[in-house]
Short mmCIF file of C-alpha atoms in Angstrom, two decimals:
data_model
loop_
_atom_site.label_atom_id
_atom_site.label_comp_id
_atom_site.label_asym_id
_atom_site.label_seq_id
_atom_site.Cartn_x
_atom_site.Cartn_y
_atom_site.Cartn_z
CA MET T 13 17.97 8.74 2.21
CA PRO T 14 17.39 5.29 3.71
CA HIS T 15 19.18 2.33 2.26
CA PHE T 16 16.87 -0.57 1.44
CA THR T 17 18.01 -4.17 1.68
CA ASN T 18 16.17 -7.47 1.74
CA GLY T 19 15.70 -6.87 5.46
CA PRO T 20 14.19 -4.03 7.46
CA VAL T 21 14.63 -0.39 6.53
CA GLU T 22 17.85 0.82 8.12
CA ASP T 23 16.49 4.32 8.81
CA ASN T 24 13.08 3.75 10.36
CA ALA T 25 12.90 7.37 11.57
CA SER T 26 12.78 8.68 7.98
CA VAL T 27 9.87 6.37 7.17
CA LYS T 28 7.87 7.75 10.10
CA LYS T 29 8.33 11.30 8.75
CA ARG T 30 6.65 10.56 5.42
CA THR T 31 3.17 11.99 4.91
CA SER T 32 1.92 9.63 2.18
CA VAL T 33 1.40 5.88 2.32
CA LEU T 34 0.78 3.41 -0.51
CA LEU T 35 -0.34 0.26 1.25
CA LEU T 36 -0.55 -3.07 -0.59
CA GLY T 37 -2.27 -5.97 1.11
CA ASP T 38 -4.05 -9.23 0.48
CA HIS T 39 -5.82 -9.44 3.83
CA ILE T 40 -8.05 -7.04 5.76
CA GLY T 41 -5.56 -7.14 8.63
CA ASP T 42 -2.91 -5.66 6.32
CA LEU T 43 -4.71 -2.32 6.57
CA ARG T 44 -3.16 -2.02 10.03
CA MET T 45 0.36 -1.87 8.57
CA SER T 46 0.11 1.91 8.52
CA ASP T 47 -0.94 2.13 12.18
CA GLY T 48 1.41 4.38 14.10
CA LEU T 49 2.36 6.47 11.08
CA ASN T 50 1.33 10.11 10.97
CA TYR T 51 0.24 10.33 7.33
CA GLU T 52 -1.89 12.84 5.47
CA THR T 53 -2.77 10.55 2.56
CA ARG T 54 -3.09 6.77 2.36
CA ILE T 55 -4.05 4.77 -0.71
CA SER T 56 -4.74 1.13 0.06
CA ASP T 57 -4.59 -1.45 -2.73
CA GLY T 58 -6.20 -4.82 -2.10
CA LEU T 59 -4.83 -7.85 -3.93
CA ASN T 60 -7.57 -10.40 -3.45
CA TYR T 61 -10.46 -12.43 -4.75
CA SER T 62 -13.31 -9.89 -4.65
CA LEU T 63 -14.83 -10.33 -1.25
CA GLU T 64 -17.43 -7.72 -0.37
CA SER T 65 -15.53 -6.70 2.77
CA TYR T 66 -12.40 -6.06 0.70
CA ARG T 67 -14.26 -3.76 -1.70
CA ASP T 68 -15.45 -1.70 1.24
CA ALA T 69 -12.06 -1.63 3.00
CA PHE T 70 -9.53 -0.97 0.22
CA ASP T 71 -9.40 2.09 -2.04
CA VAL T 72 -8.34 0.06 -5.09
CA GLU T 73 -8.88 -3.65 -5.68
CA TYR T 74 -6.89 -5.96 -7.96
CA LEU T 75 -8.63 -9.27 -8.53
CA ASN T 76 -7.55 -12.86 -9.02
CA ASP T 77 -3.75 -12.48 -9.14
CA ALA T 78 -3.95 -9.48 -11.46
CA PRO T 79 -0.61 -8.23 -12.76
CA MET T 80 1.07 -5.45 -10.79
CA ARG T 81 0.76 -3.17 -13.83
CA GLY T 82 -2.08 -1.27 -12.15
CA VAL T 83 0.05 -0.55 -9.08
CA VAL T 84 2.98 0.54 -11.26
CA ASN T 85 0.70 2.85 -13.27
CA LEU T 86 -0.74 4.34 -10.08
CA VAL T 87 2.73 5.04 -8.66
CA SER T 88 3.85 6.52 -11.99
CA GLN T 89 0.87 8.89 -12.01
CA LEU T 90 1.42 9.91 -8.40
CA CYS T 91 5.12 10.59 -8.97
CA SER T 92 4.52 12.68 -12.08
CA THR T 93 2.32 15.23 -10.29
#
């Protein structure tokens, strides 16, 4: 299991083997963070101010500095199945 610090992941190879991605971003360009990963499922959460392009690009949208409660609930639901 990789050890996480305040810096980069120490075991980058294990990250590349994962098949699911939960991507959080506040800019359209953040959607590229999962480029290069071989995933089966990606859920992208946009943290933004309700621009039309964001609604079309992200799977889930949290508006106007919404609390992270929605993200925590989503992860809890995904981990319980």
